Short mmCIF file of C-alpha atoms in Angstrom, two decimals:
data_model
loop_
_atom_site.label_atom_id
_atom_site.label_comp_id
_atom_site.label_asym_id
_atom_site.label_seq_id
_atom_site.Cartn_x
_atom_site.Cartn_y
_atom_site.Cartn_z
CA MET A 1 73.76 95.13 108.65
CA ARG A 2 76.40 97.34 107.11
CA PHE A 3 79.74 95.51 106.42
CA GLU A 4 81.85 98.54 105.65
CA LEU A 5 83.57 101.25 107.51
CA SER A 6 81.64 104.48 107.99
CA ASP A 7 82.87 107.79 106.41
CA ASP A 8 84.51 108.79 109.68
CA GLN A 9 86.14 105.42 110.15
CA GLN A 10 87.56 105.50 106.59
CA LEU A 11 88.86 109.06 107.22
CA LEU A 12 90.62 107.66 110.33
CA ARG A 13 92.15 104.95 108.22
CA SER A 14 93.45 107.20 105.54
CA SER A 15 94.82 109.90 107.86
CA THR A 16 96.54 107.22 110.15
CA ARG A 17 97.97 105.56 107.14
CA ASP A 18 99.38 108.84 105.84
CA TYR A 19 100.72 109.77 109.29
CA PHE A 20 102.44 106.43 109.97
CA GLN A 21 104.01 106.45 106.47
CA LYS A 22 105.51 109.90 107.16
CA ALA A 23 106.22 109.70 110.89
CA ALA A 24 106.99 105.88 111.18
CA PRO A 25 108.00 104.44 107.80
CA LEU A 26 109.51 101.03 107.75
CA GLU A 27 113.06 102.32 107.32
CA GLU A 28 112.60 104.44 110.53
CA SER A 29 111.04 101.47 112.39
CA ARG A 30 114.10 99.40 111.42
CA ARG A 31 116.54 102.09 112.83
CA THR A 32 114.52 102.34 116.08
CA MET A 33 114.41 98.54 116.52
CA GLU A 34 118.11 98.22 116.07
CA HIS A 35 119.34 101.22 118.13
CA ALA A 36 116.65 102.48 120.55
CA ALA A 37 117.30 100.99 123.97
CA GLN A 38 113.62 100.97 124.96
CA GLY A 39 112.52 99.43 121.56
CA PHE A 40 110.80 102.73 120.63
CA GLU A 41 111.66 106.34 120.45
CA PRO A 42 110.16 108.35 123.49
CA ALA A 43 109.86 111.39 121.46
CA GLN A 44 107.98 109.62 118.70
CA TRP A 45 105.67 108.06 121.21
CA ARG A 46 104.78 111.40 122.78
CA GLN A 47 103.98 112.70 119.43
CA LEU A 48 101.74 109.75 118.80
CA ALA A 49 100.05 110.38 122.13
CA GLU A 50 99.56 114.01 121.37
CA MET A 51 97.92 112.93 118.11
CA GLY A 52 95.43 110.90 120.25
CA TYR A 53 96.73 107.37 119.60
CA ALA A 54 97.47 106.45 123.17
CA GLY A 55 93.93 106.84 124.41
CA LEU A 56 91.77 105.80 121.53
CA VAL A 57 89.24 103.91 123.66
CA ALA A 58 89.44 106.18 126.73
CA PRO A 59 86.54 108.55 127.48
CA ALA A 60 87.00 112.07 125.78
CA GLY A 61 86.46 113.69 129.32
CA ALA A 62 89.64 111.95 130.54
CA GLY A 63 91.83 113.03 127.58
CA GLY A 64 91.06 110.12 125.37
CA GLN A 65 89.27 109.97 122.01
CA GLY A 66 86.07 108.15 123.14
CA LEU A 67 86.30 105.69 120.19
CA GLY A 68 85.35 102.05 119.98
CA ALA A 69 86.77 98.74 119.08
CA VAL A 70 86.41 99.26 115.36
CA GLU A 71 88.42 102.38 115.36
CA LEU A 72 91.05 100.63 117.50
CA ALA A 73 91.15 97.88 114.89
CA VAL A 74 91.57 100.50 112.01
CA VAL A 75 94.63 102.12 113.94
CA CYS A 76 96.12 98.73 114.91
CA GLU A 77 95.83 97.51 111.27
CA GLU A 78 97.69 100.50 110.00
CA ALA A 79 100.37 100.12 112.78
CA GLY A 80 100.85 96.51 111.55
CA ARG A 81 101.47 97.74 107.98
CA VAL A 82 104.53 99.68 109.15
CA CYS A 83 105.56 97.08 111.79
CA LEU A 84 105.36 100.02 114.31
CA PRO A 85 107.65 99.40 117.22
CA GLY A 86 106.53 100.43 120.76
CA PRO A 87 103.58 100.26 123.14
CA LEU A 88 100.56 101.37 121.00
CA LEU A 89 98.35 98.36 121.79
CA ASP A 90 99.63 97.94 125.37
CA THR A 91 98.92 101.55 126.41
CA ASN A 92 95.47 101.40 124.75
CA LEU A 93 94.56 98.35 126.81
CA ALA A 94 95.77 100.01 129.97
CA ALA A 95 93.62 102.97 129.17
CA ALA A 96 90.67 100.76 128.63
CA LEU A 97 91.36 99.23 132.09
CA LEU A 98 91.99 102.48 133.97
CA ALA A 99 88.88 104.10 132.27
CA GLN A 100 86.85 101.74 134.43
CA THR A 101 88.36 103.17 137.57
CA SER A 102 88.88 106.62 138.93
CA SER A 103 92.65 106.41 138.51
CA ASP A 104 94.63 109.62 138.08
CA LEU A 105 96.83 107.80 135.64
CA LEU A 106 94.45 107.85 132.76
CA ALA A 107 94.89 111.48 131.68
CA PRO A 108 98.73 111.50 131.72
CA LEU A 109 98.61 108.16 129.98
CA CYS A 110 96.48 109.57 127.14
CA ALA A 111 98.75 112.69 127.04
CA GLY A 112 101.84 110.48 126.61
CA THR A 113 103.51 111.93 129.77
CA LYS A 114 103.20 108.59 131.61
CA LEU A 115 103.63 105.12 130.15
CA VAL A 116 101.38 102.41 131.68
CA THR A 117 101.09 98.87 130.60
CA ILE A 118 99.49 95.69 131.99
CA ALA A 119 101.42 92.88 133.77
CA ARG A 120 99.38 89.82 133.14
CA ALA A 121 101.24 87.19 131.06
CA ASP A 122 101.98 83.86 132.72
CA ALA A 123 105.32 82.21 132.92
CA LEU A 124 104.70 79.67 130.24
CA PHE A 125 107.97 80.43 128.36
CA ALA A 126 109.98 81.97 131.25
CA GLY A 127 112.02 78.82 131.81
CA GLY A 128 110.90 78.19 135.36
CA PRO A 129 107.94 78.23 137.73
CA PRO A 130 106.95 81.78 138.54
CA GLU A 131 106.88 83.17 142.11
CA PRO A 132 103.20 83.49 142.84
CA LEU A 133 101.90 87.04 143.38
CA GLN A 134 100.74 87.73 146.93
CA THR A 135 98.89 90.76 148.32
CA SER A 136 98.69 91.68 151.89
CA GLY A 137 98.36 94.95 153.79
CA GLY A 138 98.50 97.12 150.64
CA ARG A 139 101.68 95.44 149.46
CA LEU A 140 102.28 93.25 146.36
CA ARG A 141 105.08 90.59 146.34
CA GLY A 142 105.93 88.17 143.54
CA THR A 143 107.07 88.19 139.95
CA ARG A 144 105.39 88.70 136.56
CA HIS A 145 107.07 87.64 133.39
CA PHE A 146 106.78 88.96 129.85
CA VAL A 147 105.61 92.41 131.00
CA PRO A 148 105.54 94.64 127.89
CA PHE A 149 107.79 97.67 128.04
CA ALA A 150 108.14 97.34 131.82
CA ALA A 151 111.60 98.89 131.81
CA ALA A 152 110.17 102.19 130.41
CA ALA A 153 106.90 102.06 132.24
CA ASP A 154 106.00 104.61 134.92
CA ALA A 155 103.30 102.41 136.35
CA LEU A 156 101.86 98.91 135.81
CA CYS A 157 98.46 97.37 136.22
CA VAL A 158 99.27 94.07 137.83
CA VAL A 159 96.85 91.16 137.54
CA ALA A 160 96.90 89.28 140.84
CA PRO A 161 94.68 86.38 142.05
CA ASP A 162 92.50 88.69 144.01
CA GLY A 163 92.13 91.46 141.32
CA VAL A 164 94.09 94.13 139.49
CA TRP A 165 96.56 96.37 141.37
CA ARG A 166 98.42 99.55 140.46
CA VAL A 167 102.06 99.63 141.12
CA ASP A 168 104.26 102.78 140.53
CA GLY A 169 107.74 102.57 139.18
CA PRO A 170 110.57 102.38 139.06
CA PHE A 171 110.60 98.61 138.94
CA ARG A 172 113.21 95.88 139.30
CA THR A 173 113.19 94.32 135.84
CA THR A 174 115.09 91.71 134.07
CA PRO A 175 114.98 91.96 130.28
CA THR A 176 113.48 89.04 128.47
CA PRO A 177 114.74 88.88 124.94
CA THR A 178 112.44 87.76 122.22
CA ILE A 179 112.85 87.47 118.38
CA ASP A 180 110.90 90.72 117.91
CA PRO A 181 113.25 93.75 118.47
CA GLY A 182 110.27 96.17 118.34
CA GLN A 183 108.38 94.64 121.26
CA ARG A 184 110.32 94.68 124.59
CA PHE A 185 109.40 92.47 127.55
CA ALA A 186 110.82 91.98 131.01
CA SER A 187 110.35 90.05 134.10
CA VAL A 188 109.35 92.34 137.12
CA ALA A 189 109.92 91.44 140.76
CA PHE A 190 107.40 93.14 142.99
CA ASP A 191 107.89 93.85 146.72
CA GLY A 192 106.33 97.08 147.73
CA ALA A 193 103.20 99.23 147.96
CA ALA A 194 100.32 98.70 145.54
CA THR A 195 96.78 100.12 145.24
CA ARG A 196 93.97 97.84 144.46
CA LEU A 197 92.04 99.05 141.25
CA GLY A 198 89.29 96.38 141.29
CA ASP A 199 88.47 92.84 140.71
CA ALA A 200 89.12 90.62 137.67
CA ALA A 201 85.93 91.88 136.03
CA LEU A 202 87.96 94.89 134.98
CA LEU A 203 89.64 92.58 132.43
CA GLU A 204 86.72 91.38 130.47
CA ARG A 205 86.56 94.33 128.10
CA VAL A 206 90.34 94.68 128.05
CA ASP A 207 90.77 91.03 127.11
CA ARG A 208 88.43 91.46 124.05
CA LEU A 209 90.03 94.61 122.92
CA ALA A 210 93.43 92.90 123.15
CA ALA A 211 92.14 90.23 120.86
CA VAL A 212 90.72 92.70 118.42
CA GLY A 213 93.87 94.90 118.47
CA ALA A 214 96.35 92.10 118.14
CA VAL A 215 94.30 90.46 115.16
CA ALA A 216 94.15 93.89 113.46
CA MET A 217 97.96 94.20 113.74
CA LEU A 218 98.25 90.73 112.18
CA LEU A 219 96.02 91.73 109.41
CA GLY A 220 98.17 94.84 108.60
CA LEU A 221 101.28 92.68 108.70
CA MET A 222 99.72 90.09 106.38
CA GLN A 223 98.40 92.75 103.89
CA ARG A 224 101.67 94.48 103.64
CA ALA A 225 103.59 91.23 103.19
CA LEU A 226 101.22 90.17 100.38
CA GLU A 227 101.49 93.53 98.65
CA THR A 228 105.32 93.36 98.78
CA THR A 229 105.34 89.82 97.34
CA LEU A 230 102.85 90.66 94.60
CA GLN A 231 105.21 93.57 93.49
CA TYR A 232 108.14 91.14 93.63
CA VAL A 233 106.65 88.34 91.49
CA GLN A 234 105.65 90.82 88.81
CA THR A 235 109.30 92.08 88.51
CA ARG A 236 111.46 89.08 89.16
CA SER A 237 111.86 87.17 85.98
CA THR A 238 113.14 83.59 84.99
CA PHE A 239 113.02 81.93 81.60
CA ASN A 240 112.11 85.42 80.30
CA ARG A 241 108.82 85.44 82.17
CA PRO A 242 107.84 87.20 85.53
CA ILE A 243 107.82 84.42 88.15
CA GLY A 244 104.29 85.49 89.01
CA ALA A 245 103.16 84.11 85.71
CA PHE A 246 103.74 80.47 86.81
CA GLN A 247 100.65 78.80 88.11
CA ALA A 248 102.24 77.15 91.09
CA LEU A 249 102.93 80.59 92.50
CA GLN A 250 99.55 81.91 91.58
CA HIS A 251 97.94 79.19 93.58
CA ARG A 252 100.06 80.01 96.63
CA LEU A 253 99.31 83.78 96.22
CA ALA A 254 95.59 83.04 95.97
CA ASP A 255 95.78 81.17 99.27
CA MET A 256 97.58 84.02 100.84
CA LEU A 257 94.89 86.51 99.70
CA LEU A 258 92.26 84.06 101.00
CA ARG A 259 93.84 84.16 104.49
CA VAL A 260 94.17 87.93 104.46
CA GLU A 261 90.53 88.49 103.49
CA SER A 262 89.27 85.93 105.94
CA THR A 263 91.26 87.52 108.69
CA ARG A 264 89.74 90.93 107.68
CA SER A 265 86.30 89.56 108.08
CA ALA A 266 87.05 88.07 111.44
CA VAL A 267 88.72 91.32 112.75
CA TYR A 268 85.88 93.56 111.98
CA ARG A 269 83.24 91.03 112.99
CA ALA A 270 84.87 90.78 116.37
CA ALA A 271 85.27 94.51 116.64
CA TRP A 272 81.68 95.23 115.74
CA CYS A 273 80.63 92.62 118.28
CA VAL A 274 82.59 94.33 121.01
CA ASP A 275 81.04 97.80 120.26
CA ALA A 276 77.48 96.40 119.80
CA GLY A 277 77.72 94.25 122.97
CA ASP A 278 76.61 91.29 120.76
CA ALA A 279 75.97 87.97 122.43
CA ASP A 280 78.52 86.34 120.14
CA THR A 281 81.36 88.75 121.30
CA ALA A 282 83.33 86.15 123.26
CA LEU A 283 83.19 83.64 120.45
CA ALA A 284 84.03 86.22 117.73
CA CYS A 285 86.98 87.60 119.52
CA ALA A 286 88.49 84.22 120.48
CA ALA A 287 87.86 82.82 116.96
CA ALA A 288 89.48 85.70 115.17
CA LYS A 289 92.58 85.52 117.39
CA ALA A 290 92.87 81.77 116.94
CA TYR A 291 92.50 82.02 113.27
CA ALA A 292 94.70 85.03 112.47
CA GLY A 293 97.75 83.56 114.21
CA ASP A 294 98.01 80.61 111.90
CA ALA A 295 96.95 82.69 108.92
CA ALA A 296 99.55 85.42 109.43
CA ARG A 297 102.33 82.88 109.97
CA LEU A 298 101.40 81.24 106.61
CA VAL A 299 101.18 84.50 104.70
CA CYS A 300 104.39 86.00 106.00
CA GLY A 301 106.20 82.72 105.70
CA GLU A 302 105.08 82.32 102.06
CA ALA A 303 106.18 85.92 101.46
CA ILE A 304 109.70 85.07 102.60
CA GLN A 305 109.84 81.80 100.57
CA MET A 306 108.58 83.59 97.34
CA HIS A 307 111.41 86.08 97.68
CA GLY A 308 113.81 83.14 97.40
CA GLY A 309 117.24 83.47 98.88
CA ILE A 310 116.91 87.17 99.66
CA GLY A 311 113.67 86.57 101.63
CA PHE A 312 115.37 85.97 104.93
CA THR A 313 118.21 88.41 104.67
CA TRP A 314 118.56 91.19 107.22
CA GLU A 315 118.27 93.80 104.45
CA LEU A 316 114.77 92.74 103.52
CA ASP A 317 111.97 93.90 105.88
CA LEU A 318 110.03 90.70 105.52
CA HIS A 319 111.72 89.08 108.50
CA PHE A 320 110.54 91.90 110.78
CA PHE A 321 107.02 91.10 109.70
CA PHE A 322 107.38 87.44 110.50
CA LYS A 323 108.98 88.05 113.87
CA ARG A 324 106.09 90.35 114.86
CA VAL A 325 103.62 87.77 113.71
CA LYS A 326 105.30 85.18 116.01
CA THR A 327 105.12 87.60 118.90
CA LEU A 328 101.51 88.47 118.26
CA GLU A 329 100.73 84.67 118.03
CA GLN A 330 101.85 84.17 121.59
CA PHE A 331 100.55 87.27 123.35
CA TYR A 332 97.18 88.82 123.93
CA GLY A 333 95.89 85.19 124.24
CA SER A 334 97.89 82.60 122.36
CA THR A 335 96.43 80.68 119.46
CA GLU A 336 95.87 77.60 121.58
CA THR A 337 94.24 79.60 124.50
CA ARG A 338 91.98 81.41 122.18
CA LEU A 339 90.94 78.26 120.35
CA GLU A 340 89.93 76.68 123.59
CA GLU A 341 87.97 79.81 124.46
CA ALA A 342 86.21 79.74 121.09
CA MET A 343 85.27 76.07 121.60
CA VAL A 344 83.85 76.82 125.09
CA ALA A 345 82.00 79.88 123.80
CA ALA A 346 80.48 77.81 120.99
CA GLY A 347 79.33 75.22 123.45
CA LEU A 348 81.66 72.47 122.21
#
């Protein structure tokens, strides 16, 4: 078994890193998160779509790139490194779902002319019991909470008790503020026509890609936070010595590195399992998501602590990393949910 990226995958990594650093550097992401009403710049998103990033896992014949979970992980890791705002993962998950149907939404989604996301989160943190979704006579009624980028979406793939439904916008949305300004969520009230796309089986591959993509983003965030901290402890001095020379910080940095590399192994093991259809796919994806949430919170939290008093200031980018980590911990299968799935998959 080969445990490294192929030449093509390494080229995808280097070209994506170069592109994101030029088109979406951290300072640009900061401006977008602070001022863009939708949480992302539509013009930048269309450019990303034209570069092929909206339909990575969609078939080439439908306008996508026809790539796999490993390539999705590579791109999402680089997106994490720049804390990219916007619906990169959400649109790719919608593309993976629509690719299993004959929907006419797939091509415009891949081209960036339509924005489609999936409404599937429960109301765990919505502050009240949800109105259950009901489908009858080609109509969908009810409410979904924490729908990503719903206010900007042209259509949603709505997960209902009897399957997955397509609903076209505009939608009646209520913004749901979170601590992460680069990921916008809303509650959506449905009461209108809907088209059934299929049963819940459509979600199996999407669910696994969601875990892979989210964990890869966590990996990128952790790696960038660690690199930033390493640079800082080598330049910040006290008692005429760089603070990184003190053993107490070295032990903490070593622990951060261990978490980063362990997450990297989990990400690409899970991605490989998805592409290979391995029997351990469910366990690998669930375990990776369950592990990475805690690991990323520790690494990004330690990065803030090691920067001392400036670590939590608005001017330093580290707090954006920590906020994105907290968002990714809860979505695409929370740490608790994925841990339970991993235990079930392992037969425990």
